[in-house]
Structures are given as structure tokens and as C-alpha cells.
């Protein structure tokens, strides 16, 4: 389970909206001065994301909560969205390059066109596959409500 802490900023019926901060480990990395990823992470530093979550634990406005998403869901979603279009595009490319010349004359433009078409088919297939999956599988879940700390003020006698 990938977990994140956030603050409940809105509550309506059985749903809460949780604001979480975008974090990066780039600040502690020794190679940050030579890395393009750290430049991108720095651009998003200090920003926040608002997540809609089912309020299964009766969280209230202002509560600090822990939300999470199963790693399996994240990996499956990434596979369908990123890898499937690449695999289908590669399959179309190789088919056009090595199998289709037995039947027609194939030039480079046709190979490029079929590769883009394969990528489009892969995206469409991934979209259809993800649309058939249960929606709540990819939504964050409310895991716990963190206890509120109480400020203690000393009394001088």
C-alpha cells in the first residue's frame, strides 16, 4: 500500500477531499545538480494535490488522515496506460517491417504510419480495459485518522 498523509479540506455526505503535498526526495540526493529530474521536481515543490476519498472512518473537516492506494492497482494501471500502447505499436511495426513485405511493397513511411496506428490501437485498448475494471480499484482509500495533538501551555506560579 502506498500511503500519504493529508488534511481534510472539504466534507460532503460520505465523501471527503484530502489535500496532500507533492514531495520529492531530490533535495537529499547527491546527484541533484546533474539531474534533469530534480529540475522538474523543483518546479512542482510546494504544490498540493486534492484527492476525493470515501469517508469510511467518519473523518471531520481539518483532521489529519492517512490515505493509500494498493501497489497492485498502481502497477496494473501503469502497465495498461504506458506499456500496452508501446507493445502494440512495436507489434504493428515489426509486422509491417518483416511480415507484410511478403505481400506488398513496404516503405519506411508505411512502417512509421503503422507504428503510430498500433500505438493508437494500444491506447484505445487500454482505455477500454480500464473502463471495464471496478472504479474503486484505482481510487485512494481512507486508512486512518491521525490523533490531534493538544498544545500544552505551562502555568507559571
PDB file of N, CA and C in Angstrom, residues 56-120:
ATOM      1  N   UNK A  56     -14.949   6.487   5.045  1.00  0.00           N
ATOM      2  CA  UNK A  56     -15.339   5.249   5.720  1.00  0.00           C
ATOM      3  C   UNK A  56     -15.068   5.275   7.222  1.00  0.00           C
ATOM      4  N   UNK A  57     -14.264   6.232   7.692  1.00  0.00           N
ATOM      5  CA  UNK A  57     -13.890   6.291   9.112  1.00  0.00           C
ATOM      6  C   UNK A  57     -14.458   7.520   9.821  1.00  0.00           C
ATOM      7  N   UNK A  58     -15.379   8.218   9.192  1.00  0.00           N
ATOM      8  CA  UNK A  58     -16.021   9.400   9.761  1.00  0.00           C
ATOM      9  C   UNK A  58     -15.015  10.502  10.107  1.00  0.00           C
ATOM     10  N   UNK A  59     -14.173  10.835   9.141  1.00  0.00           N
ATOM     11  CA  UNK A  59     -13.217  11.932   9.326  1.00  0.00           C
ATOM     12  C   UNK A  59     -13.959  13.261   9.255  1.00  0.00           C
ATOM     13  N   UNK A  60     -13.460  14.232   9.985  1.00  0.00           N
ATOM     14  CA  UNK A  60     -14.070  15.562  10.043  1.00  0.00           C
ATOM     15  C   UNK A  60     -13.172  16.580   9.358  1.00  0.00           C
ATOM     16  N   UNK A  61     -13.730  17.730   9.071  1.00  0.00           N
ATOM     17  CA  UNK A  61     -13.003  18.825   8.460  1.00  0.00           C
ATOM     18  C   UNK A  61     -11.801  19.204   9.331  1.00  0.00           C
ATOM     19  N   UNK A  62     -10.631  19.299   8.760  1.00  0.00           N
ATOM     20  CA  UNK A  62      -9.418  19.669   9.483  1.00  0.00           C
ATOM     21  C   UNK A  62      -8.639  18.492  10.040  1.00  0.00           C
ATOM     22  N   UNK A  63      -9.185  17.290  10.005  1.00  0.00           N
ATOM     23  CA  UNK A  63      -8.471  16.110  10.508  1.00  0.00           C
ATOM     24  C   UNK A  63      -7.277  15.778   9.619  1.00  0.00           C
ATOM     25  N   UNK A  64      -6.213  15.292  10.255  1.00  0.00           N
ATOM     26  CA  UNK A  64      -5.085  14.768   9.501  1.00  0.00           C
ATOM     27  C   UNK A  64      -5.359  13.281   9.293  1.00  0.00           C
ATOM     28  N   UNK A  65      -5.355  12.862   8.048  1.00  0.00           N
ATOM     29  CA  UNK A  65      -5.705  11.485   7.722  1.00  0.00           C
ATOM     30  C   UNK A  65      -4.608  10.849   6.885  1.00  0.00           C
ATOM     31  N   UNK A  66      -4.623   9.530   6.879  1.00  0.00           N
ATOM     32  CA  UNK A  66      -3.705   8.765   6.044  1.00  0.00           C
ATOM     33  C   UNK A  66      -4.531   8.096   4.961  1.00  0.00           C
ATOM     34  N   UNK A  67      -4.163   8.357   3.708  1.00  0.00           N
ATOM     35  CA  UNK A  67      -4.841   7.718   2.591  1.00  0.00           C
ATOM     36  C   UNK A  67      -3.840   6.824   1.868  1.00  0.00           C
ATOM     37  N   UNK A  68      -4.341   5.878   1.101  1.00  0.00           N
ATOM     38  CA  UNK A  68      -3.442   4.977   0.399  1.00  0.00           C
ATOM     39  C   UNK A  68      -4.096   4.359  -0.817  1.00  0.00           C
ATOM     40  N   UNK A  69      -3.248   3.843  -1.685  1.00  0.00           N
ATOM     41  CA  UNK A  69      -3.700   3.117  -2.868  1.00  0.00           C
ATOM     42  C   UNK A  69      -2.861   1.847  -2.965  1.00  0.00           C
ATOM     43  N   UNK A  70      -3.499   0.709  -3.256  1.00  0.00           N
ATOM     44  CA  UNK A  70      -2.736  -0.539  -3.347  1.00  0.00           C
ATOM     45  C   UNK A  70      -1.701  -0.485  -4.478  1.00  0.00           C
ATOM     46  N   UNK A  71      -0.508  -1.015  -4.214  1.00  0.00           N
ATOM     47  CA  UNK A  71       0.552  -1.025  -5.219  1.00  0.00           C
ATOM     48  C   UNK A  71       0.129  -1.792  -6.461  1.00  0.00           C
ATOM     49  N   UNK A  72      -0.622  -2.859  -6.262  1.00  0.00           N
ATOM     50  CA  UNK A  72      -1.089  -3.676  -7.386  1.00  0.00           C
ATOM     51  C   UNK A  72      -1.896  -2.833  -8.371  1.00  0.00           C
ATOM     52  N   UNK A  73      -2.765  -1.979  -7.850  1.00  0.00           N
ATOM     53  CA  UNK A  73      -3.579  -1.117  -8.709  1.00  0.00           C
ATOM     54  C   UNK A  73      -2.703  -0.140  -9.488  1.00  0.00           C
ATOM     55  N   UNK A  74      -1.714   0.422  -8.811  1.00  0.00           N
ATOM     56  CA  UNK A  74      -0.828   1.385  -9.455  1.00  0.00           C
ATOM     57  C   UNK A  74      -0.011   0.718 -10.559  1.00  0.00           C
ATOM     58  N   UNK A  75       0.486  -0.474 -10.291  1.00  0.00           N
ATOM     59  CA  UNK A  75       1.302  -1.189 -11.277  1.00  0.00           C
ATOM     60  C   UNK A  75       0.449  -1.608 -12.477  1.00  0.00           C
ATOM     61  N   UNK A  76      -0.755  -2.126 -12.213  1.00  0.00           N
ATOM     62  CA  UNK A  76      -1.631  -2.521 -13.318  1.00  0.00           C
ATOM     63  C   UNK A  76      -2.030  -1.314 -14.164  1.00  0.00           C
ATOM     64  N   UNK A  77      -2.383  -0.224 -13.515  1.00  0.00           N
ATOM     65  CA  UNK A  77      -2.749   0.975 -14.248  1.00  0.00           C
ATOM     66  C   UNK A  77      -1.601   1.488 -15.104  1.00  0.00           C
ATOM     67  N   UNK A  78      -0.397   1.491 -14.550  1.00  0.00           N
ATOM     68  CA  UNK A  78       0.780   1.943 -15.293  1.00  0.00           C
ATOM     69  C   UNK A  78       1.053   1.023 -16.481  1.00  0.00           C
ATOM     70  N   UNK A  79       0.883  -0.278 -16.284  1.00  0.00           N
ATOM     71  CA  UNK A  79       1.088  -1.222 -17.384  1.00  0.00           C
ATOM     72  C   UNK A  79       0.138  -0.912 -18.534  1.00  0.00           C
ATOM     73  N   UNK A  80      -1.146  -0.783 -18.231  1.00  0.00           N
ATOM     74  CA  UNK A  80      -2.142  -0.566 -19.285  1.00  0.00           C
ATOM     75  C   UNK A  80      -1.949   0.781 -19.973  1.00  0.00           C
ATOM     76  N   UNK A  81      -1.652   1.817 -19.222  1.00  0.00           N
ATOM     77  CA  UNK A  81      -1.553   3.150 -19.806  1.00  0.00           C
ATOM     78  C   UNK A  81      -0.225   3.391 -20.534  1.00  0.00           C
ATOM     79  N   UNK A  82       0.890   2.860 -19.990  1.00  0.00           N
ATOM     80  CA  UNK A  82       2.198   3.147 -20.577  1.00  0.00           C
ATOM     81  C   UNK A  82       2.737   2.025 -21.453  1.00  0.00           C
ATOM     82  N   UNK A  83       2.712   0.804 -20.954  1.00  0.00           N
ATOM     83  CA  UNK A  83       3.376  -0.275 -21.676  1.00  0.00           C
ATOM     84  C   UNK A  83       2.546  -0.895 -22.785  1.00  0.00           C
ATOM     85  N   UNK A  84       1.243  -1.061 -22.584  1.00  0.00           N
ATOM     86  CA  UNK A  84       0.426  -1.699 -23.611  1.00  0.00           C
ATOM     87  C   UNK A  84       0.485  -0.949 -24.945  1.00  0.00           C
ATOM     88  N   UNK A  85       0.345   0.384 -24.966  1.00  0.00           N
ATOM     89  CA  UNK A  85       0.468   1.073 -26.262  1.00  0.00           C
ATOM     90  C   UNK A  85       1.837   0.871 -26.923  1.00  0.00           C
ATOM     91  N   UNK A  86       2.891   0.820 -26.106  1.00  0.00           N
ATOM     92  CA  UNK A  86       4.230   0.606 -26.672  1.00  0.00           C
ATOM     93  C   UNK A  86       4.342  -0.794 -27.258  1.00  0.00           C
ATOM     94  N   UNK A  87       3.839  -1.807 -26.533  1.00  0.00           N
ATOM     95  CA  UNK A  87       3.898  -3.180 -27.039  1.00  0.00           C
ATOM     96  C   UNK A  87       3.111  -3.335 -28.338  1.00  0.00           C
ATOM     97  N   UNK A  88       1.920  -2.765 -28.398  1.00  0.00           N
ATOM     98  CA  UNK A  88       1.096  -2.875 -29.605  1.00  0.00           C
ATOM     99  C   UNK A  88       1.744  -2.112 -30.757  1.00  0.00           C
ATOM    100  N   UNK A  89       2.300  -0.938 -30.478  1.00  0.00           N
ATOM    101  CA  UNK A  89       2.997  -0.178 -31.523  1.00  0.00           C
ATOM    102  C   UNK A  89       4.185  -0.971 -32.058  1.00  0.00           C
ATOM    103  N   UNK A  90       4.929  -1.609 -31.181  1.00  0.00           N
ATOM    104  CA  UNK A  90       6.072  -2.419 -31.591  1.00  0.00           C
ATOM    105  C   UNK A  90       5.622  -3.624 -32.414  1.00  0.00           C
ATOM    106  N   UNK A  91       4.540  -4.250 -32.011  1.00  0.00           N
ATOM    107  CA  UNK A  91       3.994  -5.382 -32.760  1.00  0.00           C
ATOM    108  C   UNK A  91       3.585  -4.954 -34.174  1.00  0.00           C
ATOM    109  N   UNK A  92       2.894  -3.818 -34.296  1.00  0.00           N
ATOM    110  CA  UNK A  92       2.499  -3.310 -35.616  1.00  0.00           C
ATOM    111  C   UNK A  92       3.734  -2.973 -36.457  1.00  0.00           C
ATOM    112  N   UNK A  93       4.731  -2.375 -35.827  1.00  0.00           N
ATOM    113  CA  UNK A  93       5.962  -2.004 -36.533  1.00  0.00           C
ATOM    114  C   UNK A  93       6.664  -3.243 -37.090  1.00  0.00           C
ATOM    115  N   UNK A  94       6.865  -4.240 -36.241  1.00  0.00           N
ATOM    116  CA  UNK A  94       7.564  -5.454 -36.667  1.00  0.00           C
ATOM    117  C   UNK A  94       6.768  -6.229 -37.711  1.00  0.00           C
ATOM    118  N   UNK A  95       5.456  -6.267 -37.549  1.00  0.00           N
ATOM    119  CA  UNK A  95       4.617  -6.951 -38.525  1.00  0.00           C
ATOM    120  C   UNK A  95       4.712  -6.271 -39.886  1.00  0.00           C
ATOM    121  N   UNK A  96       4.651  -4.948 -39.890  1.00  0.00           N
ATOM    122  CA  UNK A  96       4.740  -4.212 -41.152  1.00  0.00           C
ATOM    123  C   UNK A  96       6.119  -4.348 -41.777  1.00  0.00           C
ATOM    124  N   UNK A  97       7.149  -4.339 -40.957  1.00  0.00           N
ATOM    125  CA  UNK A  97       8.525  -4.378 -41.459  1.00  0.00           C
ATOM    126  C   UNK A  97       8.920  -5.761 -41.989  1.00  0.00           C
ATOM    127  N   UNK A  98       8.510  -6.824 -41.287  1.00  0.00           N
ATOM    128  CA  UNK A  98       9.036  -8.150 -41.624  1.00  0.00           C
ATOM    129  C   UNK A  98       8.015  -9.127 -42.221  1.00  0.00           C
ATOM    130  N   UNK A  99       6.741  -8.967 -41.942  1.00  0.00           N
ATOM    131  CA  UNK A  99       5.762  -9.917 -42.452  1.00  0.00           C
ATOM    132  C   UNK A  99       5.039  -9.394 -43.693  1.00  0.00           C
ATOM    133  N   UNK A 100       4.649  -8.137 -43.673  1.00  0.00           N
ATOM    134  CA  UNK A 100       3.879  -7.554 -44.769  1.00  0.00           C
ATOM    135  C   UNK A 100       4.625  -7.495 -46.111  1.00  0.00           C
ATOM    136  N   UNK A 101       5.970  -7.372 -46.147  1.00  0.00           N
ATOM    137  CA  UNK A 101       6.673  -7.330 -47.447  1.00  0.00           C
ATOM    138  C   UNK A 101       6.494  -8.593 -48.295  1.00  0.00           C
ATOM    139  N   UNK A 102       6.024  -9.678 -47.701  1.00  0.00           N
ATOM    140  CA  UNK A 102       5.761 -10.886 -48.485  1.00  0.00           C
ATOM    141  C   UNK A 102       4.598 -10.676 -49.448  1.00  0.00           C
ATOM    142  N   UNK A 103       3.741  -9.695 -49.148  1.00  0.00           N
ATOM    143  CA  UNK A 103       2.523  -9.500 -49.920  1.00  0.00           C
ATOM    144  C   UNK A 103       2.509  -8.195 -50.721  1.00  0.00           C
ATOM    145  N   UNK A 104       3.052  -7.124 -50.141  1.00  0.00           N
ATOM    146  CA  UNK A 104       3.080  -5.833 -50.829  1.00  0.00           C
ATOM    147  C   UNK A 104       4.436  -5.178 -50.614  1.00  0.00           C
ATOM    148  N   UNK A 105       4.690  -4.138 -51.393  1.00  0.00           N
ATOM    149  CA  UNK A 105       5.920  -3.385 -51.213  1.00  0.00           C
ATOM    150  C   UNK A 105       5.758  -2.439 -50.016  1.00  0.00           C
ATOM    151  N   UNK A 106       6.712  -2.490 -49.105  1.00  0.00           N
ATOM    152  CA  UNK A 106       6.636  -1.693 -47.871  1.00  0.00           C
ATOM    153  C   UNK A 106       7.781  -0.695 -47.864  1.00  0.00           C
ATOM    154  N   UNK A 107       7.438   0.573 -47.603  1.00  0.00           N
ATOM    155  CA  UNK A 107       8.475   1.595 -47.469  1.00  0.00           C
ATOM    156  C   UNK A 107       8.502   2.097 -46.023  1.00  0.00           C
ATOM    157  N   UNK A 108       9.436   2.962 -45.742  1.00  0.00           N
ATOM    158  CA  UNK A 108       9.623   3.463 -44.379  1.00  0.00           C
ATOM    159  C   UNK A 108       8.409   4.235 -43.869  1.00  0.00           C
ATOM    160  N   UNK A 109       7.777   4.991 -44.737  1.00  0.00           N
ATOM    161  CA  UNK A 109       6.594   5.761 -44.345  1.00  0.00           C
ATOM    162  C   UNK A 109       5.461   4.861 -43.863  1.00  0.00           C
ATOM    163  N   UNK A 110       5.282   3.722 -44.546  1.00  0.00           N
ATOM    164  CA  UNK A 110       4.233   2.786 -44.137  1.00  0.00           C
ATOM    165  C   UNK A 110       4.539   2.167 -42.770  1.00  0.00           C
ATOM    166  N   UNK A 111       5.810   1.886 -42.522  1.00  0.00           N
ATOM    167  CA  UNK A 111       6.205   1.334 -41.222  1.00  0.00           C
ATOM    168  C   UNK A 111       5.934   2.355 -40.113  1.00  0.00           C
ATOM    169  N   UNK A 112       6.284   3.611 -40.354  1.00  0.00           N
ATOM    170  CA  UNK A 112       6.052   4.667 -39.361  1.00  0.00           C
ATOM    171  C   UNK A 112       4.552   4.854 -39.123  1.00  0.00           C
ATOM    172  N   UNK A 113       3.791   4.878 -40.200  1.00  0.00           N
ATOM    173  CA  UNK A 113       2.345   5.045 -40.086  1.00  0.00           C
ATOM    174  C   UNK A 113       1.714   3.885 -39.312  1.00  0.00           C
ATOM    175  N   UNK A 114       2.134   2.666 -39.602  1.00  0.00           N
ATOM    176  CA  UNK A 114       1.563   1.513 -38.886  1.00  0.00           C
ATOM    177  C   UNK A 114       1.972   1.514 -37.416  1.00  0.00           C
ATOM    178  N   UNK A 115       3.166   2.012 -37.100  1.00  0.00           N
ATOM    179  CA  UNK A 115       3.603   2.102 -35.704  1.00  0.00           C
ATOM    180  C   UNK A 115       2.723   3.078 -34.933  1.00  0.00           C
ATOM    181  N   UNK A 116       2.453   4.247 -35.523  1.00  0.00           N
ATOM    182  CA  UNK A 116       1.552   5.205 -34.866  1.00  0.00           C
ATOM    183  C   UNK A 116       0.147   4.635 -34.726  1.00  0.00           C
ATOM    184  N   UNK A 117      -0.310   3.944 -35.753  1.00  0.00           N
ATOM    185  CA  UNK A 117      -1.635   3.325 -35.695  1.00  0.00           C
ATOM    186  C   UNK A 117      -1.682   2.269 -34.591  1.00  0.00           C
ATOM    187  N   UNK A 118      -0.616   1.481 -34.454  1.00  0.00           N
ATOM    188  CA  UNK A 118      -0.532   0.487 -33.381  1.00  0.00           C
ATOM    189  C   UNK A 118      -0.548   1.134 -32.012  1.00  0.00           C
ATOM    190  N   UNK A 119       0.148   2.255 -31.855  1.00  0.00           N
ATOM    191  CA  UNK A 119       0.123   2.985 -30.584  1.00  0.00           C
ATOM    192  C   UNK A 119      -1.266   3.484 -30.257  1.00  0.00           C
ATOM    193  N   UNK A 120      -1.961   3.994 -31.279  1.00  0.00           N
ATOM    194  CA  UNK A 120      -3.335   4.448 -31.084  1.00  0.00           C
ATOM    195  C   UNK A 120      -4.241   3.289 -30.672  1.00  0.00           C
TER     196      UNK A 120
END
